[in-house]
Amino acid sequence: LCMFYHILLSDVFLIFIIFFFFFQAEDGIRDAQESRGLGDVYKRQVSTQSTGGGSVLSMVLLLLVLFGTMAPGMAAPSGMTIAGYVPMERANDLDMHRAVREGTTLILHSLPITPTGTLETQDLPFAAVREAVQARERNGGKVFVAVGGAVNKSDALHSLVRDKTLRARLVGRIVHFCTANSLDGVDVDWDLVNRTDDLFHYSVLLSELKKELRPHGLELSVLLRVWQDLGKTGLEAVDWVHLIAFNVQEQKGRHSTLSHAHTYVNHLVKTNVERVVVGLRSKIRFGVPFFGRDRMRGVRDVKSKGVIPMTHMGRVQAYSDIVKEFEPVEAQNGVPNGMWWNGARLVRQKAEWAVEQSLGGVMVWDLSQDTSRNATSLLEVIRQVQGSMEGTGMEP
């Protein structure tokens, strides 16, 4: 309800300002600007003559129409969203028009960060980026690019985050890349950062980045491990927290269970209770794996700061290959002494739990590992949960 009144008051204020300006200008409204990322559908020009005694109601209706077409980014946030990663090396094989839809954010992972504060873009599949943007214009949804990533892609951040000049350069490059390619935002992934001083400077970078993204209407997400503490500054700077809740496996083999997701999300929330991070729950999209892991054999346990016993993992298999090899039923999550995965029923339970807990939604790693058939697709299972929210007062 508070969100409704906030949006209503914002709309009324904007209408008042435009209405006032309209009657001050002799020639009325000219040259409405094209809305970023929505093609030229909304590009138009409205001409009018000042009549002095024109209908106020007609003018308000006209302004409402203009506002609705010129400011699509001002809509209320959805109650359940999906963020789906895809590695850039597999982006060309992804069906973008199936992946990018309303309520889904596609994240192309990832551009390496250099020690001088620039981005390496030579391996970027630009054709896939263009196709994803076109799919967004047709279907809705959002398209992000990720920066950083695995150790060799984000190592430069150790020194870069401590240098104000280099931080500013990196921020500028990221903003320019997003605007130049009509993207909706950026995802930052500093792999395995865990030192307190590194995390502090990382939070400063995220705060500075969000400050520069905001004027362009761009969003910021962060890929976070459960033991990486960004503090109040970092968590409030980002729009989305993509919590990795899938790189965990029990000695018996069970992989990324619903209980694991509960523990990870609750740990993140409880750790930040006293900090009073605004809207933290609604920012969290916890990870759901679209892959399986083989049962470990003879591998020692590694503690994740006392949160959950973790292990180095065994062989990884894409869910699409699991379906081909095992033809699993909906409730099946593995085979004895072998591969373990998240089946359709478990994925549905996770999505439903995200809704019950008023979380931002779920994050998927990764879309290229899903099946191409709706009947067996895990992405479609999550979208069914999204669709079931219609009529509940929440937007899908």
Short mmCIF file of C-alpha atoms in Angstrom, two decimals:
data_model
loop_
_atom_site.label_atom_id
_atom_site.label_comp_id
_atom_site.label_asym_id
_atom_site.label_seq_id
_atom_site.Cartn_x
_atom_site.Cartn_y
_atom_site.Cartn_z
CA LEU A 1 0.00 0.00 0.00
CA CYS A 2 2.86 2.38 0.86
CA MET A 3 4.44 1.65 -2.53
CA PHE A 4 1.11 2.46 -4.20
CA TYR A 5 0.86 5.85 -2.50
CA HIS A 6 4.50 6.58 -3.25
CA ILE A 7 4.00 5.93 -6.96
CA LEU A 8 0.69 7.85 -6.99
CA LEU A 9 2.22 10.91 -5.33
CA SER A 10 5.19 10.76 -7.72
CA ASP A 11 2.83 10.67 -10.69
CA VAL A 12 0.71 13.55 -9.35
CA PHE A 13 3.80 15.66 -8.70
CA LEU A 14 5.16 15.02 -12.19
CA ILE A 15 1.79 15.84 -13.75
CA PHE A 16 1.67 19.12 -11.80
CA ILE A 17 5.14 20.13 -12.98
CA ILE A 18 4.43 19.31 -16.64
CA PHE A 19 0.97 20.90 -16.40
CA PHE A 20 2.48 24.12 -15.03
CA PHE A 21 5.17 24.16 -17.70
CA PHE A 22 2.60 23.57 -20.42
CA PHE A 23 0.69 26.76 -19.67
CA GLN A 24 3.89 28.78 -19.41
CA ALA A 25 5.05 27.78 -22.89
CA GLU A 26 3.54 29.55 -25.88
CA ASP A 27 3.95 26.65 -28.26
CA GLY A 28 2.98 23.84 -25.90
CA ILE A 29 4.82 20.50 -25.76
CA ARG A 30 7.49 19.76 -28.33
CA ASP A 31 9.77 16.85 -29.18
CA ALA A 32 9.16 14.22 -26.56
CA GLN A 33 12.39 12.24 -26.01
CA GLU A 34 12.75 8.62 -27.05
CA SER A 35 12.55 6.18 -24.16
CA ARG A 36 15.86 4.34 -23.65
CA GLY A 37 15.75 0.68 -24.50
CA LEU A 38 12.23 0.57 -25.90
CA GLY A 39 13.04 1.28 -29.52
CA ASP A 40 11.30 4.10 -31.32
CA VAL A 41 7.77 2.98 -30.43
CA TYR A 42 7.37 5.88 -28.03
CA LYS A 43 9.05 8.53 -30.14
CA ARG A 44 6.44 11.11 -30.99
CA GLN A 45 5.71 14.80 -31.15
CA VAL A 46 2.65 16.48 -29.68
CA SER A 47 1.74 19.95 -30.87
CA THR A 48 -1.00 22.11 -29.44
CA GLN A 49 -2.19 25.70 -29.33
CA SER A 50 -2.79 27.63 -26.13
CA THR A 51 -6.50 28.30 -25.80
CA GLY A 52 -6.51 29.77 -22.31
CA GLY A 53 -9.79 28.03 -21.38
CA GLY A 54 -8.97 24.45 -22.42
CA SER A 55 -10.29 21.47 -20.54
CA VAL A 56 -8.21 20.64 -17.48
CA LEU A 57 -9.47 17.06 -17.52
CA SER A 58 -8.39 16.57 -21.13
CA MET A 59 -4.96 17.95 -20.35
CA VAL A 60 -4.52 15.66 -17.34
CA LEU A 61 -5.53 12.64 -19.43
CA LEU A 62 -3.06 13.65 -22.14
CA LEU A 63 -0.28 13.98 -19.59
CA LEU A 64 -1.14 10.62 -18.08
CA VAL A 65 -0.81 9.02 -21.51
CA LEU A 66 2.51 10.74 -22.10
CA PHE A 67 3.77 9.76 -18.67
CA GLY A 68 2.76 6.16 -19.19
CA THR A 69 4.69 5.91 -22.45
CA MET A 70 7.70 8.02 -21.60
CA ALA A 71 8.53 6.61 -18.18
CA PRO A 72 8.13 2.83 -18.20
CA GLY A 73 10.97 2.46 -15.72
CA MET A 74 8.86 4.05 -12.97
CA ALA A 75 6.56 1.03 -12.61
CA ALA A 76 6.19 -0.69 -9.25
CA PRO A 77 8.70 -3.50 -8.70
CA SER A 78 7.49 -7.05 -9.17
CA GLY A 79 6.94 -9.30 -6.18
CA MET A 80 8.68 -12.27 -7.82
CA THR A 81 11.46 -11.97 -10.38
CA ILE A 82 14.00 -14.26 -12.02
CA ALA A 83 17.64 -13.49 -12.74
CA GLY A 84 19.22 -15.92 -15.17
CA TYR A 85 22.96 -16.02 -15.82
CA VAL A 86 24.50 -17.29 -19.01
CA PRO A 87 28.27 -17.56 -19.60
CA MET A 88 29.30 -15.45 -22.58
CA GLU A 89 30.91 -18.42 -24.30
CA ARG A 90 27.48 -20.08 -24.43
CA ALA A 91 25.35 -16.99 -25.10
CA ASN A 92 25.25 -17.49 -28.87
CA ASP A 93 23.51 -20.84 -28.39
CA LEU A 94 20.80 -19.47 -26.09
CA ASP A 95 17.29 -18.84 -27.41
CA MET A 96 17.06 -15.19 -26.34
CA HIS A 97 13.38 -14.79 -27.16
CA ARG A 98 12.64 -17.67 -24.80
CA ALA A 99 15.05 -16.52 -22.10
CA VAL A 100 14.22 -12.79 -22.02
CA ARG A 101 10.64 -12.13 -20.95
CA GLU A 102 8.72 -9.90 -18.59
CA GLY A 103 9.84 -10.63 -15.03
CA THR A 104 13.16 -12.16 -16.12
CA THR A 105 16.59 -10.51 -16.13
CA LEU A 106 19.22 -12.07 -18.39
CA ILE A 107 22.79 -11.59 -17.15
CA LEU A 108 25.67 -12.09 -19.58
CA HIS A 109 28.61 -13.31 -17.48
CA SER A 110 31.20 -11.75 -17.60
CA LEU A 111 33.61 -9.01 -18.69
CA PRO A 112 37.07 -9.13 -17.06
CA ILE A 113 38.25 -6.05 -15.14
CA THR A 114 41.79 -4.81 -15.86
CA PRO A 115 44.22 -3.31 -13.30
CA THR A 116 43.85 0.09 -15.00
CA GLY A 117 40.08 0.24 -14.45
CA THR A 118 38.92 -0.76 -17.92
CA LEU A 119 36.83 -3.67 -19.22
CA GLU A 120 38.04 -6.36 -21.60
CA THR A 121 35.37 -6.67 -24.28
CA GLN A 122 37.19 -8.49 -27.07
CA ASP A 123 35.48 -11.81 -26.28
CA LEU A 124 32.01 -10.32 -25.86
CA PRO A 125 29.42 -11.97 -28.17
CA PHE A 126 27.99 -8.68 -29.48
CA ALA A 127 25.53 -10.50 -31.75
CA ALA A 128 24.04 -12.25 -28.69
CA VAL A 129 23.85 -8.94 -26.84
CA ARG A 130 21.92 -7.36 -29.72
CA GLU A 131 19.60 -10.36 -29.93
CA ALA A 132 18.92 -10.19 -26.19
CA VAL A 133 18.09 -6.47 -26.40
CA GLN A 134 15.74 -7.12 -29.31
CA ALA A 135 14.04 -9.88 -27.32
CA ARG A 136 13.60 -7.45 -24.42
CA GLU A 137 11.94 -4.90 -26.68
CA ARG A 138 9.52 -7.53 -27.93
CA ASN A 139 8.86 -9.49 -24.71
CA GLY A 140 9.78 -7.21 -21.83
CA GLY A 141 12.33 -8.21 -19.20
CA LYS A 142 15.83 -6.84 -18.66
CA VAL A 143 19.35 -7.44 -19.93
CA PHE A 144 22.44 -7.00 -17.71
CA VAL A 145 26.14 -7.51 -18.22
CA ALA A 146 28.30 -8.92 -15.43
CA VAL A 147 31.79 -7.61 -14.69
CA GLY A 148 34.46 -9.47 -12.78
CA GLY A 149 33.88 -13.15 -12.19
CA ALA A 150 36.30 -16.02 -11.71
CA VAL A 151 39.63 -15.27 -10.06
CA ASN A 152 41.47 -14.24 -13.22
CA LYS A 153 38.65 -11.86 -14.20
CA SER A 154 38.35 -9.99 -10.89
CA ASP A 155 41.82 -10.17 -9.30
CA ALA A 156 42.52 -6.58 -10.36
CA LEU A 157 39.94 -5.36 -7.84
CA HIS A 158 42.28 -6.04 -4.92
CA SER A 159 44.32 -2.93 -5.75
CA LEU A 160 41.80 -1.06 -7.86
CA VAL A 161 39.16 -0.60 -5.13
CA ARG A 162 41.68 1.26 -2.96
CA ASP A 163 42.42 3.89 -5.61
CA LYS A 164 39.77 6.60 -6.01
CA THR A 165 40.94 7.51 -9.52
CA LEU A 166 40.85 3.91 -10.75
CA ARG A 167 37.45 3.34 -9.15
CA ALA A 168 36.09 6.38 -10.96
CA ARG A 169 37.51 5.15 -14.26
CA LEU A 170 35.96 1.70 -13.83
CA VAL A 171 32.61 3.23 -12.88
CA GLY A 172 32.71 5.44 -15.97
CA ARG A 173 33.55 2.53 -18.26
CA ILE A 174 30.73 0.42 -16.86
CA VAL A 175 28.14 3.19 -17.23
CA HIS A 176 29.30 3.93 -20.78
CA PHE A 177 29.17 0.25 -21.77
CA CYS A 178 25.63 -0.15 -20.44
CA THR A 179 24.27 2.99 -22.11
CA ALA A 180 26.08 2.36 -25.40
CA ASN A 181 24.59 -1.13 -25.66
CA SER A 182 21.08 -0.27 -24.38
CA LEU A 183 21.43 -2.51 -21.32
CA ASP A 184 19.32 -2.26 -18.17
CA GLY A 185 22.05 -2.70 -15.59
CA VAL A 186 25.24 -4.36 -14.42
CA ASP A 187 26.05 -7.27 -12.15
CA VAL A 188 29.32 -7.18 -10.18
CA ASP A 189 31.07 -10.40 -9.19
CA TRP A 190 34.25 -10.29 -7.11
CA ASP A 191 35.00 -13.97 -6.83
CA LEU A 192 36.20 -15.24 -3.43
CA VAL A 193 36.84 -11.84 -1.84
CA ASN A 194 36.79 -12.34 1.93
CA ARG A 195 39.20 -9.94 3.67
CA THR A 196 37.43 -7.32 5.77
CA ASP A 197 39.38 -4.40 4.27
CA ASP A 198 38.73 -5.68 0.71
CA LEU A 199 35.02 -5.98 1.43
CA PHE A 200 34.93 -2.45 2.86
CA HIS A 201 36.49 -0.92 -0.26
CA TYR A 202 34.29 -3.14 -2.42
CA SER A 203 31.24 -1.61 -0.73
CA VAL A 204 32.58 1.86 -1.49
CA LEU A 205 32.95 0.91 -5.16
CA LEU A 206 29.37 -0.39 -5.29
CA SER A 207 28.07 2.80 -3.69
CA GLU A 208 29.95 5.00 -6.15
CA LEU A 209 28.80 2.87 -9.06
CA LYS A 210 25.15 3.06 -8.07
CA LYS A 211 25.41 6.85 -7.75
CA GLU A 212 26.46 7.08 -11.41
CA LEU A 213 24.03 4.43 -12.66
CA ARG A 214 20.98 6.03 -11.07
CA PRO A 215 20.68 9.09 -13.38
CA HIS A 216 20.55 6.69 -16.36
CA GLY A 217 17.85 4.50 -14.80
CA LEU A 218 20.28 1.58 -14.64
CA GLU A 219 20.16 -1.14 -11.98
CA LEU A 220 22.97 -2.73 -9.96
CA SER A 221 23.18 -6.30 -8.71
CA VAL A 222 25.93 -8.19 -6.91
CA LEU A 223 26.74 -11.90 -7.01
CA LEU A 224 27.38 -12.77 -3.35
CA ARG A 225 28.74 -15.75 -1.43
CA VAL A 226 27.18 -16.34 1.97
CA TRP A 227 30.44 -15.52 3.78
CA GLN A 228 31.02 -12.21 1.96
CA ASP A 229 29.83 -9.40 4.25
CA LEU A 230 29.24 -6.18 2.30
CA GLY A 231 27.92 -4.31 5.33
CA LYS A 232 25.14 -1.73 5.32
CA THR A 233 26.82 0.51 2.72
CA GLY A 234 27.26 -2.21 0.12
CA LEU A 235 23.88 -3.86 0.60
CA GLU A 236 21.97 -0.59 0.42
CA ALA A 237 23.88 0.45 -2.72
CA VAL A 238 22.69 -2.50 -4.79
CA ASP A 239 19.22 -3.15 -6.18
CA TRP A 240 19.62 -6.94 -6.13
CA VAL A 241 21.61 -9.44 -4.06
CA HIS A 242 22.16 -12.66 -6.00
CA LEU A 243 22.99 -15.09 -3.22
CA ILE A 244 24.91 -18.18 -4.29
CA ALA A 245 23.01 -21.02 -2.64
CA PHE A 246 23.93 -23.85 -4.98
CA ASN A 247 27.62 -24.63 -4.43
CA VAL A 248 26.92 -26.86 -1.45
CA GLN A 249 26.74 -30.62 -1.24
CA GLU A 250 26.37 -33.04 1.65
CA GLN A 251 28.61 -36.03 2.19
CA LYS A 252 25.72 -38.29 1.21
CA GLY A 253 25.53 -36.43 -2.09
CA ARG A 254 22.38 -34.29 -1.79
CA HIS A 255 23.04 -31.10 -3.69
CA SER A 256 21.69 -27.60 -2.92
CA THR A 257 18.58 -28.61 -1.00
CA LEU A 258 15.69 -26.40 0.09
CA SER A 259 17.10 -26.53 3.63
CA HIS A 260 20.41 -25.16 2.35
CA ALA A 261 18.57 -22.25 0.72
CA HIS A 262 16.70 -21.55 3.98
CA THR A 263 19.97 -21.49 5.94
CA TYR A 264 21.81 -19.22 3.50
CA VAL A 265 19.00 -16.66 3.18
CA ASN A 266 18.28 -16.61 6.91
CA HIS A 267 21.99 -16.16 7.66
CA LEU A 268 22.19 -13.14 5.36
CA VAL A 269 19.05 -11.59 6.82
CA LYS A 270 19.92 -12.20 10.48
CA THR A 271 23.49 -10.95 10.02
CA ASN A 272 22.10 -7.60 8.93
CA VAL A 273 19.18 -7.22 11.37
CA GLU A 274 20.94 -4.68 13.60
CA ARG A 275 22.20 -2.71 10.59
CA VAL A 276 18.62 -2.15 9.44
CA VAL A 277 19.41 -2.55 5.72
CA VAL A 278 16.44 -1.00 3.93
CA GLY A 279 14.45 -3.51 1.85
CA LEU A 280 17.01 -6.30 2.14
CA ARG A 281 14.55 -9.19 1.78
CA SER A 282 13.04 -7.75 -1.38
CA LYS A 283 16.54 -7.51 -2.89
CA ILE A 284 17.50 -11.14 -2.34
CA ARG A 285 17.31 -13.59 -5.23
CA PHE A 286 18.85 -16.86 -4.04
CA GLY A 287 20.52 -19.25 -6.39
CA VAL A 288 18.91 -22.31 -7.98
CA PRO A 289 21.18 -24.69 -9.93
CA PHE A 290 20.30 -25.85 -13.41
CA PHE A 291 23.00 -28.50 -13.10
CA GLY A 292 23.79 -31.58 -11.05
CA ARG A 293 26.86 -32.71 -9.14
CA ASP A 294 28.22 -36.20 -8.78
CA ARG A 295 28.53 -37.63 -5.29
CA MET A 296 31.92 -36.85 -3.74
CA ARG A 297 34.39 -39.58 -3.00
CA GLY A 298 37.30 -39.12 -0.60
CA VAL A 299 37.14 -35.30 -0.47
CA ARG A 300 37.61 -33.48 2.84
CA ASP A 301 35.06 -31.02 4.19
CA VAL A 302 35.72 -27.30 4.14
CA LYS A 303 33.95 -25.00 6.61
CA SER A 304 32.16 -21.92 5.31
CA LYS A 305 32.61 -19.79 8.44
CA GLY A 306 30.37 -22.10 10.43
CA VAL A 307 27.29 -21.54 8.25
CA ILE A 308 27.04 -24.88 6.40
CA PRO A 309 29.60 -27.65 5.87
CA MET A 310 30.78 -27.26 2.29
CA THR A 311 32.88 -29.46 0.07
CA HIS A 312 34.89 -29.32 -3.08
CA MET A 313 32.49 -30.66 -5.68
CA GLY A 314 32.62 -33.56 -8.06
CA ARG A 315 31.66 -33.80 -11.72
CA VAL A 316 29.10 -31.28 -12.99
CA GLN A 317 26.35 -32.21 -15.45
CA ALA A 318 23.87 -29.83 -17.13
CA TYR A 319 20.21 -30.46 -16.33
CA SER A 320 19.49 -30.89 -20.04
CA ASP A 321 21.98 -33.79 -20.12
CA ILE A 322 20.52 -35.21 -16.90
CA VAL A 323 17.09 -35.32 -18.54
CA LYS A 324 18.52 -37.14 -21.55
CA GLU A 325 20.44 -39.66 -19.46
CA PHE A 326 18.05 -40.37 -16.57
CA GLU A 327 14.60 -39.20 -17.78
CA PRO A 328 13.78 -38.12 -14.20
CA VAL A 329 10.28 -37.79 -12.83
CA GLU A 330 9.19 -34.48 -11.31
CA ALA A 331 10.02 -35.44 -7.70
CA GLN A 332 13.41 -36.99 -8.50
CA ASN A 333 16.57 -35.16 -7.37
CA GLY A 334 19.25 -37.75 -7.99
CA VAL A 335 20.31 -41.35 -8.41
CA PRO A 336 21.83 -43.52 -5.64
CA ASN A 337 25.61 -43.16 -5.34
CA GLY A 338 25.68 -40.93 -8.39
CA MET A 339 24.48 -37.60 -9.76
CA TRP A 340 22.32 -35.26 -7.65
CA TRP A 341 20.34 -32.28 -8.96
CA ASN A 342 17.33 -30.03 -8.33
CA GLY A 343 14.30 -31.62 -9.95
CA ALA A 344 11.14 -29.86 -11.07
CA ARG A 345 9.30 -30.29 -7.75
CA LEU A 346 12.23 -28.99 -5.68
CA VAL A 347 12.69 -25.99 -7.99
CA ARG A 348 8.97 -25.22 -7.65
CA GLN A 349 9.25 -25.44 -3.85
CA LYS A 350 12.17 -23.03 -3.86
CA ALA A 351 10.32 -20.51 -6.03
CA GLU A 352 7.23 -20.77 -3.84
CA TRP A 353 9.34 -20.28 -0.73
CA ALA A 354 10.83 -17.12 -2.24
CA VAL A 355 7.29 -15.79 -2.66
CA GLU A 356 6.26 -16.81 0.87
CA GLN A 357 9.29 -15.03 2.34
CA SER A 358 8.70 -11.84 0.30
CA LEU A 359 12.11 -12.20 -1.34
CA GLY A 360 12.98 -10.58 -4.64
CA GLY A 361 12.82 -13.95 -6.37
CA VAL A 362 15.35 -16.55 -7.49
CA MET A 363 18.60 -16.50 -9.40
CA VAL A 364 19.47 -19.24 -11.88
CA TRP A 365 22.88 -20.63 -12.80
CA ASP A 366 22.69 -21.04 -15.67
CA LEU A 367 20.08 -20.74 -18.39
CA SER A 368 22.15 -22.54 -21.02
CA GLN A 369 21.96 -25.75 -18.95
CA ASP A 370 18.15 -25.93 -19.05
CA THR A 371 16.22 -28.10 -21.49
CA SER A 372 14.74 -26.55 -24.62
CA ARG A 373 11.30 -28.14 -24.11
CA ASN A 374 8.72 -26.41 -21.94
CA ALA A 375 7.54 -29.79 -20.63
CA THR A 376 10.89 -30.45 -18.94
CA SER A 377 12.26 -26.90 -18.52
CA LEU A 378 13.11 -25.76 -14.98
CA LEU A 379 12.82 -22.13 -16.08
CA GLU A 380 9.21 -22.76 -17.09
CA VAL A 381 8.55 -24.29 -13.65
CA ILE A 382 9.66 -21.04 -12.01
CA ARG A 383 7.60 -19.02 -14.46
CA GLN A 384 4.55 -21.07 -13.55
CA VAL A 385 5.02 -19.89 -9.96
CA GLN A 386 5.31 -16.34 -11.28
CA GLY A 387 2.12 -16.78 -13.27
CA SER A 388 0.25 -18.17 -10.27
CA MET A 389 0.77 -14.82 -8.53
CA GLU A 390 -1.68 -13.13 -10.87
CA GLY A 391 -4.73 -12.10 -8.94
CA THR A 392 -2.92 -12.19 -5.59
CA GLY A 393 -2.10 -8.48 -5.56
CA MET A 394 1.48 -9.11 -6.64
CA GLU A 395 2.86 -8.58 -10.11
CA PRO A 396 4.42 -11.59 -11.87
#
